[in-house]
PDB file of C-alpha atoms in Angstrom:
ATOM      1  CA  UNK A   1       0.000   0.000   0.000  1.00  0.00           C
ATOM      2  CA  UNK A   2       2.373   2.785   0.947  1.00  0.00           C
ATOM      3  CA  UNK A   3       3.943   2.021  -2.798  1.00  0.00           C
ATOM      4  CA  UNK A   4       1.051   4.019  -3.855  1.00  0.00           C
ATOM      5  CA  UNK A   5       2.287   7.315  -1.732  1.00  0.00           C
ATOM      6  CA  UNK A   6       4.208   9.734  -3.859  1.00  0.00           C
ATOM      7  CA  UNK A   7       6.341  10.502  -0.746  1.00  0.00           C
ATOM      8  CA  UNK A   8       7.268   6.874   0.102  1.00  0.00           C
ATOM      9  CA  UNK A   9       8.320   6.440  -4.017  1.00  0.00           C
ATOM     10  CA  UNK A  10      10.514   9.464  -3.371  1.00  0.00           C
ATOM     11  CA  UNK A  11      11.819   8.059  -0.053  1.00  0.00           C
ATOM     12  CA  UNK A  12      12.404   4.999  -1.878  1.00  0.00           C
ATOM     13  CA  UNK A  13      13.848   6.697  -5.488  1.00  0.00           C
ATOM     14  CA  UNK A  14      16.586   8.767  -2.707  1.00  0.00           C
ATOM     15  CA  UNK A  15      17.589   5.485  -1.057  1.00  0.00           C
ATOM     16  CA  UNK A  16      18.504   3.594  -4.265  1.00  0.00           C
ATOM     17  CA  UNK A  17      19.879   6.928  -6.060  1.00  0.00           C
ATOM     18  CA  UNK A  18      22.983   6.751  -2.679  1.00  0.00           C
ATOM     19  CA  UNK A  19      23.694   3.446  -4.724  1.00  0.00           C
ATOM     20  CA  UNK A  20      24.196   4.478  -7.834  1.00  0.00           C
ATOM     21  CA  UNK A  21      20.458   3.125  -9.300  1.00  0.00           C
ATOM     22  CA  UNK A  22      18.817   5.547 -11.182  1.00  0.00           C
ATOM     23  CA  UNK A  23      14.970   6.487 -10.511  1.00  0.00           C
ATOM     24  CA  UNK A  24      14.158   4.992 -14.533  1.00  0.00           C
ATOM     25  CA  UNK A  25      15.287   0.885 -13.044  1.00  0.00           C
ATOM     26  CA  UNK A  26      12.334   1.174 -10.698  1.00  0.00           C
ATOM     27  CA  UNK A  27       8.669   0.175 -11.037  1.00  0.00           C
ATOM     28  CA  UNK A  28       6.987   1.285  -7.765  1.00  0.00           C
ATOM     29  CA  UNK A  29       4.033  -0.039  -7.279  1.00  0.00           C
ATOM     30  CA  UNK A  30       0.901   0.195  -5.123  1.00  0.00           C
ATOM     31  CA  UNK A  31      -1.283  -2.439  -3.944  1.00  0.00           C
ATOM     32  CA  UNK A  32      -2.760  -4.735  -6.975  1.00  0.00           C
ATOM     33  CA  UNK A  33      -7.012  -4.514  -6.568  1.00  0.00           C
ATOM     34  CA  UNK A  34      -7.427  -8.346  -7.894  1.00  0.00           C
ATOM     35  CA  UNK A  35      -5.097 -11.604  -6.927  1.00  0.00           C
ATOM     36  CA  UNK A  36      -4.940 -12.304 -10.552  1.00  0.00           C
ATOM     37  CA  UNK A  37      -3.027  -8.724 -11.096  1.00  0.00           C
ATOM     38  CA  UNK A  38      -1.020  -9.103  -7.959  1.00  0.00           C
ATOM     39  CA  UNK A  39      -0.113 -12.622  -9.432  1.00  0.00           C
ATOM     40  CA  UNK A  40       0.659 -10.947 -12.650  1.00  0.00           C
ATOM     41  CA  UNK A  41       3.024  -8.538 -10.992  1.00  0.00           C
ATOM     42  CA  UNK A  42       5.705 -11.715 -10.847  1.00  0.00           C
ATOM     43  CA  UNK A  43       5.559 -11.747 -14.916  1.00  0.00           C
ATOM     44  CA  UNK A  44       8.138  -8.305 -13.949  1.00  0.00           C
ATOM     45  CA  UNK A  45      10.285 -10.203 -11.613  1.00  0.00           C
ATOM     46  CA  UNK A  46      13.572 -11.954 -12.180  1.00  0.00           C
ATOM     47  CA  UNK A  47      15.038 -13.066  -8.396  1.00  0.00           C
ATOM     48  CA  UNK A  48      12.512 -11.994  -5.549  1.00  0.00           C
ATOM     49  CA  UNK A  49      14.813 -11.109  -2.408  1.00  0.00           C
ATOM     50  CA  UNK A  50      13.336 -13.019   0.484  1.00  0.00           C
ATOM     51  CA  UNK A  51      13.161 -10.607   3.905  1.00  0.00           C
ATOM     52  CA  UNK A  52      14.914 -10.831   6.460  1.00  0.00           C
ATOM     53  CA  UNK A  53      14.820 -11.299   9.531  1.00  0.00           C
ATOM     54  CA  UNK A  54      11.390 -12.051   9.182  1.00  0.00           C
ATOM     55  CA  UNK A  55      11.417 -14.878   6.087  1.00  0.00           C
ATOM     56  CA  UNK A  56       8.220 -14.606   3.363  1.00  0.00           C
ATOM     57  CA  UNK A  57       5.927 -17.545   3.661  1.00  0.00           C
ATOM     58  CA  UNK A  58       3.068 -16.443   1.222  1.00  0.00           C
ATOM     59  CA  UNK A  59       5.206 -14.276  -0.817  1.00  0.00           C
ATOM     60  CA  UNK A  60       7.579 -16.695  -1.646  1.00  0.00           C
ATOM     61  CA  UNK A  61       5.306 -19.304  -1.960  1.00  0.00           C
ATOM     62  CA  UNK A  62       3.675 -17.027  -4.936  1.00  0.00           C
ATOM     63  CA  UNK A  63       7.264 -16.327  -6.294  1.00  0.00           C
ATOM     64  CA  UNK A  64       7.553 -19.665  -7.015  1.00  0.00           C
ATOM     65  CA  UNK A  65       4.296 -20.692  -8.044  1.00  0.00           C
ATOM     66  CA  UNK A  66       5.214 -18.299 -10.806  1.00  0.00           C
ATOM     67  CA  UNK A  67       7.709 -19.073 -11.905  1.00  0.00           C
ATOM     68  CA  UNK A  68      10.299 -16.838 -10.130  1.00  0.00           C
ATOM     69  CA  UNK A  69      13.423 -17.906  -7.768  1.00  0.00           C
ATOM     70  CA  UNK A  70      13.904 -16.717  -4.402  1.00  0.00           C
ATOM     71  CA  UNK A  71      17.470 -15.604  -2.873  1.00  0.00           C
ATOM     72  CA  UNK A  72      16.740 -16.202   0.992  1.00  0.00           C
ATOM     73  CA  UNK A  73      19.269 -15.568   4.140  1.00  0.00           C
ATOM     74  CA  UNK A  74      18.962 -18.630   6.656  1.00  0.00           C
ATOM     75  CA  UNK A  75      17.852 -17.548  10.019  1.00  0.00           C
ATOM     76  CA  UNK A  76      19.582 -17.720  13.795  1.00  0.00           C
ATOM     77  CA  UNK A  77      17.328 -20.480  14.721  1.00  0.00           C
ATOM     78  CA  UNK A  78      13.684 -19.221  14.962  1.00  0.00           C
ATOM     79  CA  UNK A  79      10.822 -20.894  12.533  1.00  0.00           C
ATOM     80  CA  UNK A  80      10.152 -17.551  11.453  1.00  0.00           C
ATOM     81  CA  UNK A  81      13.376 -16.554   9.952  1.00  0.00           C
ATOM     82  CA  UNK A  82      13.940 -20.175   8.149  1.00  0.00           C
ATOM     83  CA  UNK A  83      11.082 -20.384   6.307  1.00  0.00           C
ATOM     84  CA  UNK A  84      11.892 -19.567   3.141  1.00  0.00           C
ATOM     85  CA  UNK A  85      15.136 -22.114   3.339  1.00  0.00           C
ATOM     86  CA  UNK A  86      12.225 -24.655   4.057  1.00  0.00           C
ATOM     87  CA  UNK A  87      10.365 -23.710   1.169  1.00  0.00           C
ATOM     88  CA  UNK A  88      13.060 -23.294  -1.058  1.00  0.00           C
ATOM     89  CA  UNK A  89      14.789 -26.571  -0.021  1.00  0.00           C
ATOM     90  CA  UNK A  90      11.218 -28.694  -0.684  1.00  0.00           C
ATOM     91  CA  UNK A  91      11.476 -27.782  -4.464  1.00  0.00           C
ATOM     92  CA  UNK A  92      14.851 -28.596  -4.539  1.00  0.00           C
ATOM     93  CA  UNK A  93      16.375 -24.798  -4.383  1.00  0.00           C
ATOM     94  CA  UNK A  94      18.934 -25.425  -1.542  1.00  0.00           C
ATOM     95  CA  UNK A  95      21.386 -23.383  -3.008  1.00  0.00           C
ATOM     96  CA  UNK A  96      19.600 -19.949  -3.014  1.00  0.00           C
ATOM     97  CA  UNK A  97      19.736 -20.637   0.806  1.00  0.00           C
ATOM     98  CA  UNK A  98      22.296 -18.563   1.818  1.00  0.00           C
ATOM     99  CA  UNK A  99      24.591 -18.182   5.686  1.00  0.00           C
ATOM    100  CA  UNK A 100      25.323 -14.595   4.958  1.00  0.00           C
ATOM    101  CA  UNK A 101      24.507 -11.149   3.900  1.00  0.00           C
ATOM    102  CA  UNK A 102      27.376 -11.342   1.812  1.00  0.00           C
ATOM    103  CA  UNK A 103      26.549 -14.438   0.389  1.00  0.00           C
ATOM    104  CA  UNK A 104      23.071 -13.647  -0.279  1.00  0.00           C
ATOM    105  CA  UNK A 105      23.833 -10.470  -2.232  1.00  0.00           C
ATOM    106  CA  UNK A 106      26.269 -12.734  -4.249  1.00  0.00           C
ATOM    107  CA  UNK A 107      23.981 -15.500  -4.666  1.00  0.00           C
ATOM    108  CA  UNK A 108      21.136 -13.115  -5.434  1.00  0.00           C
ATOM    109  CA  UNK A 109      23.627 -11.488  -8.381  1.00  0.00           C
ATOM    110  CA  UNK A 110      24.533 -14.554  -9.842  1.00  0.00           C
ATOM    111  CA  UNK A 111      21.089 -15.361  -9.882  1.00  0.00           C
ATOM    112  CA  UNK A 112      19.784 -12.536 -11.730  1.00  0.00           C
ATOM    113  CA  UNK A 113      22.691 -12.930 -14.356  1.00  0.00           C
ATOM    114  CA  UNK A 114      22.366 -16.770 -15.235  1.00  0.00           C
ATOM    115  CA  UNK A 115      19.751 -16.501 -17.799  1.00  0.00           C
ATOM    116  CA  UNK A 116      19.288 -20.048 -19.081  1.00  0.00           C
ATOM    117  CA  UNK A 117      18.363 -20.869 -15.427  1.00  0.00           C
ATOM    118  CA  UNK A 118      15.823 -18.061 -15.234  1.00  0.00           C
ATOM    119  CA  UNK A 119      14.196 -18.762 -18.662  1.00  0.00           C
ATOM    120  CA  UNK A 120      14.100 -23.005 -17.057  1.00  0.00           C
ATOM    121  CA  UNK A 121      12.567 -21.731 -14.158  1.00  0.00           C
ATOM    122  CA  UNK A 122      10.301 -19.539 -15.046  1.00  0.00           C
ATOM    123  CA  UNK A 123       9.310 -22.256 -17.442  1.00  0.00           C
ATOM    124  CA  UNK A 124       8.949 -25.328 -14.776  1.00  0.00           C
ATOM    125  CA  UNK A 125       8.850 -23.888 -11.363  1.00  0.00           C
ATOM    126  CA  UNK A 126       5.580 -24.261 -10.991  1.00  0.00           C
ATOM    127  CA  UNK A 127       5.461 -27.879 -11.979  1.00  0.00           C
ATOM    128  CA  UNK A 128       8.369 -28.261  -9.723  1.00  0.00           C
ATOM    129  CA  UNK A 129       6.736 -26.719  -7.016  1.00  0.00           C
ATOM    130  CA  UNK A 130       3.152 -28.368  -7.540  1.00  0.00           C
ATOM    131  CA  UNK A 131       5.477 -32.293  -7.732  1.00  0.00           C
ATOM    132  CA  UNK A 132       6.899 -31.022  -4.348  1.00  0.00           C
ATOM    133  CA  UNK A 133       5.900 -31.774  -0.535  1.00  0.00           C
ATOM    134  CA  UNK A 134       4.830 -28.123  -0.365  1.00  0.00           C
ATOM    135  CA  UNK A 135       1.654 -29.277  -2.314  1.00  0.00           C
ATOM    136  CA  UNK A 136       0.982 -32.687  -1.949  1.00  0.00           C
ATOM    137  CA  UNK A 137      -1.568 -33.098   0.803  1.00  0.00           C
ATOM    138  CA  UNK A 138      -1.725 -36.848   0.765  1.00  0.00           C
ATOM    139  CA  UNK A 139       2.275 -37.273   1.275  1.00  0.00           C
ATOM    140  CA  UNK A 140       1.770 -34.376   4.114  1.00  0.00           C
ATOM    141  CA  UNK A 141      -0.879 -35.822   6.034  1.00  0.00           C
ATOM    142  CA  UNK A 142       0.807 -39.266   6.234  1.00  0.00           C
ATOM    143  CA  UNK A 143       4.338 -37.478   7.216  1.00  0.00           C
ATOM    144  CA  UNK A 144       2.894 -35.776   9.704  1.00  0.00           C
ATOM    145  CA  UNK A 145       0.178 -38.899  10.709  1.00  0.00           C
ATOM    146  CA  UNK A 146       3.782 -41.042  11.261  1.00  0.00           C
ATOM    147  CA  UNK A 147       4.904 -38.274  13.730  1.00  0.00           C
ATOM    148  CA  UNK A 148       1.947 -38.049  15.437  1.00  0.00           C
ATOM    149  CA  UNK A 149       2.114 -41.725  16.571  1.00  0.00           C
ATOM    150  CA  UNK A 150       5.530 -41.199  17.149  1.00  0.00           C
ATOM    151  CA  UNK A 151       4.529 -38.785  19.642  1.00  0.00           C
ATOM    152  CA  UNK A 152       1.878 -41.249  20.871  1.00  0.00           C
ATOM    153  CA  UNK A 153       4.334 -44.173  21.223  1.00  0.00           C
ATOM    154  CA  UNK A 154       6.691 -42.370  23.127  1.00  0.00           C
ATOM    155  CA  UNK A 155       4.087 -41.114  25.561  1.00  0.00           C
ATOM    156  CA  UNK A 156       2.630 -44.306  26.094  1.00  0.00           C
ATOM    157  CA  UNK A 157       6.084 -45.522  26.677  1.00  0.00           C
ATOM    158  CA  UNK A 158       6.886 -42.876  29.166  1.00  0.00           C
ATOM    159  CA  UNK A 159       3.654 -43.169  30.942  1.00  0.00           C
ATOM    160  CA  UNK A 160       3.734 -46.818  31.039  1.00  0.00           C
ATOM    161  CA  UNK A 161       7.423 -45.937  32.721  1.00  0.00           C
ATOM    162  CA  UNK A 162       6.206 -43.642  35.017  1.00  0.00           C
ATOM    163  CA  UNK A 163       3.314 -45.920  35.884  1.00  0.00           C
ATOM    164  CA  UNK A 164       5.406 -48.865  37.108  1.00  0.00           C
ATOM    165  CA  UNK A 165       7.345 -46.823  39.123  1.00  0.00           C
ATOM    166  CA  UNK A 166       4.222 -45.302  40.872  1.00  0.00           C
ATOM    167  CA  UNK A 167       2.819 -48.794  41.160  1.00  0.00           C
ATOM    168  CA  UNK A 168       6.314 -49.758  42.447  1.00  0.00           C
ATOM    169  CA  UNK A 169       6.405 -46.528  44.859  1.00  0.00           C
ATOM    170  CA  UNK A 170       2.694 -47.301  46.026  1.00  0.00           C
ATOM    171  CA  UNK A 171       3.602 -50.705  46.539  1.00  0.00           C
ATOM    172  CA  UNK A 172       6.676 -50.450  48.933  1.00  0.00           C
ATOM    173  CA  UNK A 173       4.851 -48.527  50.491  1.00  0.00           C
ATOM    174  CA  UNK A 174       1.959 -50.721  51.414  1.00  0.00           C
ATOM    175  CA  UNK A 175       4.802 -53.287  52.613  1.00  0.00           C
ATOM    176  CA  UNK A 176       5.521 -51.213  54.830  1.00  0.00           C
ATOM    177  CA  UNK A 177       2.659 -50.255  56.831  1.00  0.00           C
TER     178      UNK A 177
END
């Protein structure tokens, strides 16, 4: 939305111009009315930038349902900052998971210049992405149906553990009265 504000494009326009990018590279947009123009919006995109430290789940979910790679920067441990290696490693995209900010301006460069990759992504991505985990309910539910009994076993197993040593405790103690 605050695309939209003449002031923020300046803002924006200013910070890119201390880097040398002229106002003419960039297309500042507002906030699309329809999904089907927001989805369009990736037809303009080469590499989408994943953020940091807060990783894109929906965003880069869309990225690659179009077509587009994502350059992301792996977390410091929190769910919410590895989420885009997650995604990005289910459709096979490990390397665009970077350690540093270094690295993920270098990876994100060498991204945008390797055009046979981005004319193969752009061109099976999706497919990619629709084959993966990330989209395959069936595969998910029985994944996550094996940890769930997991979970189960290892409860029962514990409580079954603590339950003999209660019976034990209760019983020693009824000896000894």
């Amino acid at each position: 939305k605050a695309l939209a504000c003449p002031k923020v494009q300046d803002k924006m326009r200013a910070a890119f111009a201390v880097h040398g990018i002229q106002a003419s590279r960039l297309d500042l947009t507002g906030l699309q009315p329809q999904t089907g123009s927001h989805l369009h919006m990736y037809s303009f995109i080469d590499v989408a930038l994943d953020t940091a430290p807060y990783a894109g789940t929906t965003t880069t979910c869309e990225a690659l349902y179009m077509g587009v790679p994502v350059v992301t920067l792996k977390g410091r441990g929190i769910h919410a900052q590895n989420v885009g290696a997650s995604l990005l490693s289910a459709v096979q995209l490990g390397d665009l998971v970077t350690e540093t900010e270094e690295d993920f301006v270098k990876q994100a460069a060498a991204c945008a210049k390797n055009l046979p990759r981005l004319a193969a992504l752009r061109a099976g991505l999706r497919t990619r992405m629709l084959r993966s985990v990330l989209c395959d309910g069936p595969r998910h539910v029985a994944r996550l149906e094996r940890l769930y009994a997991g979970v189960i076993s290892d409860l029962a197993r514990s409580n079954t553990s603590a339950l003999n040593i209660q019976e034990s405790a209760t019983g020693s103690l009824a000896e000894a009265q």
